Coordinates of C-alpha atoms and ligand atoms in Angstrom, one line a residue:
M180 CA 82.6 68.3 125.6
S181 CA 86.1 66.2 125.5
T182 CA 88.8 66.9 127.8
A183 CA 90.9 64.7 127.2
S184 CA 94.6 66.5 126.3
P185 CA 95.6 64.8 123.2
D186 CA 99.5 66.4 121.9
L187 CA 98.7 69.3 120.1
S188 CA 101.5 69.4 118.2
E189 CA 100.5 66.3 116.6
L190 CA 97.1 67.7 115.4
T191 CA 95.4 69.2 112.0
D192 CA 95.1 73.1 111.5
P193 CA 91.2 71.9 111.2
D194 CA 91.8 69.8 114.0
L195 CA 93.9 71.7 116.9
I196 CA 91.6 74.9 116.8
Q197 CA 88.1 72.3 117.7
Q198 CA 90.1 71.4 120.6
M199 CA 90.8 74.7 121.1
H200 CA 87.4 75.2 121.1
D201 CA 86.9 72.6 123.0
D202 CA 89.2 73.7 126.1
L203 CA 87.5 77.0 125.4
Y204 CA 84.4 75.6 125.6
D205 CA 85.4 73.7 129.3
G206 CA 87.0 76.8 130.3
L207 CA 90.9 74.8 129.9
A208 CA 92.9 78.0 130.1
E209 CA 96.3 76.3 130.5
T210 CA 95.5 74.1 127.3
V211 CA 93.4 76.8 125.8
V212 CA 97.4 79.1 126.0
A213 CA 98.8 75.5 124.4
A214 CA 96.7 75.5 121.7
V215 CA 97.7 79.4 121.1
T216 CA 100.9 79.4 121.4
E217 CA 100.6 76.4 118.0
L218 CA 98.8 77.7 116.0
L219 CA 101.9 80.9 115.8
R220 CA 104.8 78.7 116.8
R221 CA 102.9 77.4 113.3
G222 CA 102.7 80.6 111.2
W223 CA 99.5 82.0 112.2
T224 CA 99.7 85.2 112.3
P225 CA 98.4 86.9 115.9
Y226 CA 95.2 88.7 114.3
D227 CA 94.3 84.9 112.3
T228 CA 94.9 82.9 115.8
L229 CA 92.2 85.7 117.8
T230 CA 89.3 85.6 115.7
R231 CA 89.3 82.4 113.3
G232 CA 91.1 80.7 116.9
L233 CA 89.3 82.3 119.4
V234 CA 87.4 84.2 118.6
S235 CA 85.5 82.2 116.5
G236 CA 85.3 79.7 120.0
M237 CA 84.0 82.4 122.7
E238 CA 80.6 82.6 119.8
I239 CA 79.9 78.6 120.1
V240 CA 80.1 79.5 124.2
G241 CA 77.2 82.3 123.8
I242 CA 75.4 80.0 121.4
D243 CA 74.8 77.9 124.6
F244 CA 74.6 80.3 127.0
R245 CA 72.1 81.3 125.2
D246 CA 70.1 78.8 124.7
G247 CA 70.5 77.2 128.6
I248 CA 73.0 74.4 127.9
L249 CA 76.2 76.6 130.0
F250 CA 75.5 78.8 132.9
V251 CA 77.1 81.9 134.1
P252 CA 80.0 80.5 136.2
E253 CA 81.1 77.7 132.8
V254 CA 80.8 81.1 130.9
L255 CA 83.5 82.5 133.4
K256 CA 85.6 79.9 133.4
A257 CA 85.3 80.6 129.3
A258 CA 85.7 83.5 129.5
K259 CA 88.6 83.4 132.1
A260 CA 90.0 80.5 129.3
M261 CA 90.1 83.7 126.3
T262 CA 91.1 86.4 128.1
A263 CA 94.2 83.8 129.0
G264 CA 94.8 83.3 124.9
M265 CA 94.6 87.2 124.9
A266 CA 97.2 88.0 127.4
L267 CA 100.2 85.9 125.3
L268 CA 98.7 87.7 121.9
R269 CA 98.3 91.6 123.1
P270 CA 102.2 92.3 123.0
L271 CA 102.3 90.4 119.7
L272 CA 99.7 92.5 118.6
A273 CA 101.2 96.1 119.9
E274 CA 103.8 95.3 118.1
T275 CA 104.2 96.5 115.0
G276 CA 105.9 99.3 115.3
A277 CA 102.6 101.8 113.5
P278 CA 103.4 105.5 114.6
Q279 CA 101.4 106.6 116.9
I280 CA 98.8 108.1 115.2
G281 CA 95.5 109.1 117.9
T282 CA 94.7 108.3 121.3
M283 CA 91.2 106.7 122.1
V284 CA 89.4 106.1 125.7
I285 CA 87.0 103.2 126.3
G286 CA 85.2 101.5 128.7
T287 CA 82.0 99.0 129.4
V288 CA 79.5 101.6 131.2
K289 CA 77.2 100.7 133.6
G290 CA 75.7 97.7 134.4
D291 CA 78.0 95.7 132.7
I292 CA 80.9 93.4 132.9
H293 CA 81.0 92.5 130.1
D294 CA 85.2 93.1 128.8
I295 CA 87.0 90.3 126.8
G296 CA 85.3 92.4 123.3
K297 CA 86.5 95.8 125.1
N298 CA 89.5 94.6 125.9
L299 CA 89.6 92.9 122.4
V300 CA 89.4 95.5 120.6
A301 CA 91.3 97.8 123.3
M302 CA 94.4 95.6 122.0
M303 CA 93.7 95.7 118.3
M304 CA 93.8 99.5 118.5
E305 CA 97.2 99.5 120.5
G306 CA 98.2 97.5 117.5
A307 CA 97.4 99.7 114.8
G308 CA 99.1 102.6 116.9
F309 CA 96.7 104.1 119.4
K310 CA 97.3 105.0 123.3
V311 CA 94.8 102.8 124.3
I312 CA 93.9 104.3 128.3
N313 CA 91.2 101.2 129.3
L314 CA 88.4 102.2 132.3
G315 CA 87.4 98.9 132.2
I316 CA 84.4 97.6 133.3
N317 CA 80.8 99.2 135.5
N318 CA 82.2 103.0 134.5
D319 CA 79.3 106.0 134.8
A320 CA 79.7 109.1 133.4
D321 CA 81.9 110.8 135.7
K322 CA 84.4 108.6 134.9
F323 CA 84.3 109.6 131.1
I324 CA 84.6 112.6 131.2
A325 CA 86.8 112.6 133.5
A326 CA 89.3 110.3 131.7
V327 CA 88.5 112.4 128.5
R328 CA 89.6 115.9 130.5
E329 CA 92.3 114.2 132.3
H330 CA 93.9 112.4 128.4
R331 CA 91.9 113.9 125.7
P332 CA 91.6 111.5 123.5
E333 CA 90.3 111.3 120.0
I334 CA 87.5 108.3 119.9
L335 CA 86.2 108.2 122.9
G336 CA 84.9 104.4 123.3
M337 CA 81.7 102.5 124.7
S338 CA 81.2 99.1 125.1
A339 CA 77.9 97.2 125.9
L340 CA 76.8 93.7 126.2
L341 CA 73.2 93.7 127.3
T342 CA 69.7 95.5 126.3
T343 CA 70.2 97.0 129.4
T344 CA 72.8 99.3 129.7
M345 CA 73.0 100.1 126.2
P346 CA 71.2 103.3 127.1
Y347 CA 73.7 104.5 129.7
M348 CA 76.0 104.9 125.9
Q349 CA 73.2 108.1 125.9
V350 CA 73.1 109.9 129.7
V351 CA 77.2 109.8 128.7
I352 CA 77.5 110.9 125.3
R353 CA 74.6 114.2 126.7
A354 CA 77.1 114.3 129.2
L355 CA 79.8 114.9 127.5
K356 CA 77.0 117.3 125.3
D357 CA 76.6 119.6 128.7
Q358 CA 80.0 119.5 129.4
G359 CA 81.3 121.4 126.1
L360 CA 83.0 117.8 125.5
R361 CA 81.1 116.3 122.8
E362 CA 82.9 118.4 119.8
Q363 CA 86.7 117.2 121.0
V364 CA 86.0 113.8 120.6
V365 CA 84.4 110.6 118.8
V366 CA 82.0 108.9 119.6
L367 CA 81.9 105.3 119.0
V368 CA 79.7 102.9 120.8
G369 CA 80.3 98.5 119.8
G370 CA 79.0 95.5 121.6
A371 CA 76.8 92.2 120.4
S372 CA 73.1 93.5 121.1
L373 CA 74.0 97.4 119.4
N374 CA 73.6 98.2 115.7
A375 CA 74.3 101.5 113.3
A376 CA 70.9 102.2 113.6
F377 CA 70.6 102.7 117.9
A378 CA 74.1 104.3 117.4
E379 CA 73.0 107.0 115.4
E380 CA 70.2 107.4 117.6
I381 CA 71.7 108.4 120.7
E382 CA 73.7 110.2 118.1
A383 CA 77.3 108.2 118.3
D384 CA 78.9 109.5 115.6
A385 CA 79.3 105.4 114.8
Y386 CA 78.7 101.5 115.6
C387 CA 81.4 99.5 115.3
R388 CA 80.3 95.9 115.0
D389 CA 84.3 94.8 115.9
A390 CA 87.2 94.9 116.2
A391 CA 89.0 96.1 113.3
T392 CA 85.8 98.1 112.2
A393 CA 86.4 99.7 114.7
V394 CA 90.0 100.6 114.4
E395 CA 89.3 101.5 110.0
T396 CA 86.2 104.1 111.7
A397 CA 88.4 105.3 113.6
K398 CA 91.6 105.8 111.5
Q399 CA 88.8 107.8 109.3
W400 CA 87.2 110.2 112.0
I401 CA 90.5 111.5 113.2
A402 CA 92.0 111.6 109.3
I403 CA 88.7 113.5 108.9
R404 CA 89.0 116.1 111.3
R405 CA 92.9 116.3 111.2
G406 CA 91.7 117.0 107.7
Q407 CA 88.9 119.5 108.6
H408 CA 91.7 121.6 111.6
S409 CA 94.6 121.8 108.4
Ligands
B1M1078 CO1 76.6 87.8 129.1 N1 75.3 88.1 127.9 N2 75.4 88.1 130.8 N3 78.4 86.3 130.8 N4 77.7 87.0 127.4 C1 75.6 88.1 127.2 C2 76.0 89.4 126.6 C3 74.4 87.5 126.1 C4 74.1 87.4 125.0 C5 73.9 85.7 126.6 C6 72.9 85.4 125.6 O1 71.8 85.5 126.3 N5 73.3 84.5 124.4 C7 73.0 87.8 127.2 C8 72.5 89.1 127.0 C9 71.1 89.1 126.5 C10 70.8 90.9 126.4 O2 70.9 91.6 126.3 N6 70.4 91.2 125.1 C11 73.9 88.0 128.4 C12 73.1 87.9 129.7 C13 71.6 88.1 130.0 C14 74.1 88.3 130.6 C15 73.8 87.5 132.6 C16 72.6 88.9 133.2 C17 73.3 86.8 132.5 C18 72.9 86.5 134.0 O3 73.8 87.0 135.5 N7 72.0 86.0 134.1 C19 74.7 88.5 133.4 C20 74.8 90.0 133.4 C21 76.3 90.5 134.3 C22 76.4 92.2 133.7 O4 77.4 92.1 132.9 N8 76.2 92.5 134.5 C23 76.3 88.2 132.5 C24 77.5 87.5 132.8 C25 78.5 87.3 132.2 C26 80.0 86.5 132.3 C27 80.4 87.5 133.8 C28 79.5 84.8 133.0 C29 80.3 86.4 131.0 C30 81.8 87.8 130.5 C31 83.0 87.6 131.2 C32 83.8 88.8 130.5 O5 83.2 89.8 130.1 N9 84.6 88.7 131.5 C33 79.5 86.6 130.2 C34 79.3 86.4 128.5 C35 81.4 85.8 128.5 C36 79.2 86.4 128.0 C37 79.4 86.2 125.9 C38 78.6 84.5 125.8 C39 80.2 86.4 125.0 C40 80.9 87.3 125.2 C41 82.0 87.6 124.6 O6 82.8 88.5 125.5 N10 82.0 87.8 123.7 C42 77.4 86.3 125.7 C43 76.5 86.1 124.9 C44 77.0 87.0 123.4 O7 77.3 87.7 123.0 N11 76.8 86.1 122.3 C45 77.1 87.3 126.7 C46 83.7 87.7 122.8 C47 84.1 88.6 121.9 C48 84.5 89.2 121.4 O8 82.7 89.8 121.4 O9 81.5 91.0 123.4 O10 80.3 90.8 121.3 P1 81.5 91.4 121.7 O11 82.8 92.1 121.6 C49 82.8 92.5 120.2 C50 81.7 92.9 119.2 O12 81.1 93.2 120.0 C51 82.9 94.5 119.1 O13 83.8 94.3 119.3 C52 84.1 93.2 119.2 C53 85.2 92.2 119.2 O14 85.1 91.9 117.6 N12 82.8 95.5 120.3 C54 82.7 96.6 120.1 C55 82.4 95.2 121.6 N13 82.7 96.0 122.6 C56 83.1 96.9 121.6 C57 83.9 98.4 121.6 C58 83.6 99.5 120.8 C59 83.3 98.6 118.9 C60 83.7 97.8 119.1 O15 84.2 100.4 120.9 C61 84.1 101.5 120.3

């Protein structure tokens, strides 16, 4: 991939996106941030900048990681560049002025350190008017339980990216049941290796394939629960 840095303002939109993807791939945080800034300057929405720019760029990284073309250190650099770009968009996505509609606790489960997708969900939920308590990565059941007790969220979100860590979600759900907390929260799960059948199997309330789905699903569940209790 190219490491030359052309004047971004002179590129067409498709070329700018391509440049952003190349820079993400090469882990060049500064130029990824510059490309995000340039897209926003051109009037792109934060959401389009995020999904058509950063997220689709990360998909290419994922494919080459899977195929053994990229290795952990390079992917880590790409992830850092992605995080730097996301940091710029976070306040803009949260700035919608939406009234607070509920609280969500979200975290990546024990053994798993992937946090980009989970942070993206947190950002979009904030933008939709949720108060979000982001527990970070590698959370065991006790941490999820303690957060549910402390914050009394309507929604508990769990993220797992590895086939080896996704079963831990069931451990958390069982712990919620054991502690008499399961009925208090809607449990939403997500992550690249999951699907709806898995969510059903572990008795989560729903699988969310992406951040936008997580927002919509959370809103629907809140409406259902409030309807039941009014
Ligand atoms: Co990891 N890794 N990784 N990795 N990594 C994957 C997941 C993998 C699929 C790559 C591959 O082989 N193609 C593979 C898993 C294979 C499997 O289990 N089936 C893998 C592996 C094997 C590993 C290691 C074991 C590698 C090693 O050490 N040999 C290791 C494990 C570390 C650990 O966790 N214990 C590892 C390490 C890493 C890095 C540290 C280098 C880095 C993570 C950095 C970070 O997150 N800060 C990394 C990355 C970046 C990836 C890939 C390339 C990209 C993940 C990502 O950020 N995607 C990934 C490949 C892939 O997923 N195709 C891969 C972008 C993000 C926006 O999408 O996370 O899917 P995603 O989130 C989406 C949805 O899934 C959903 O919404 C998000 C936004 O739309 N979603 C939720 C996610 N969480 C949700 C929660 C919700 C709702 C929706 O709650 C309600």
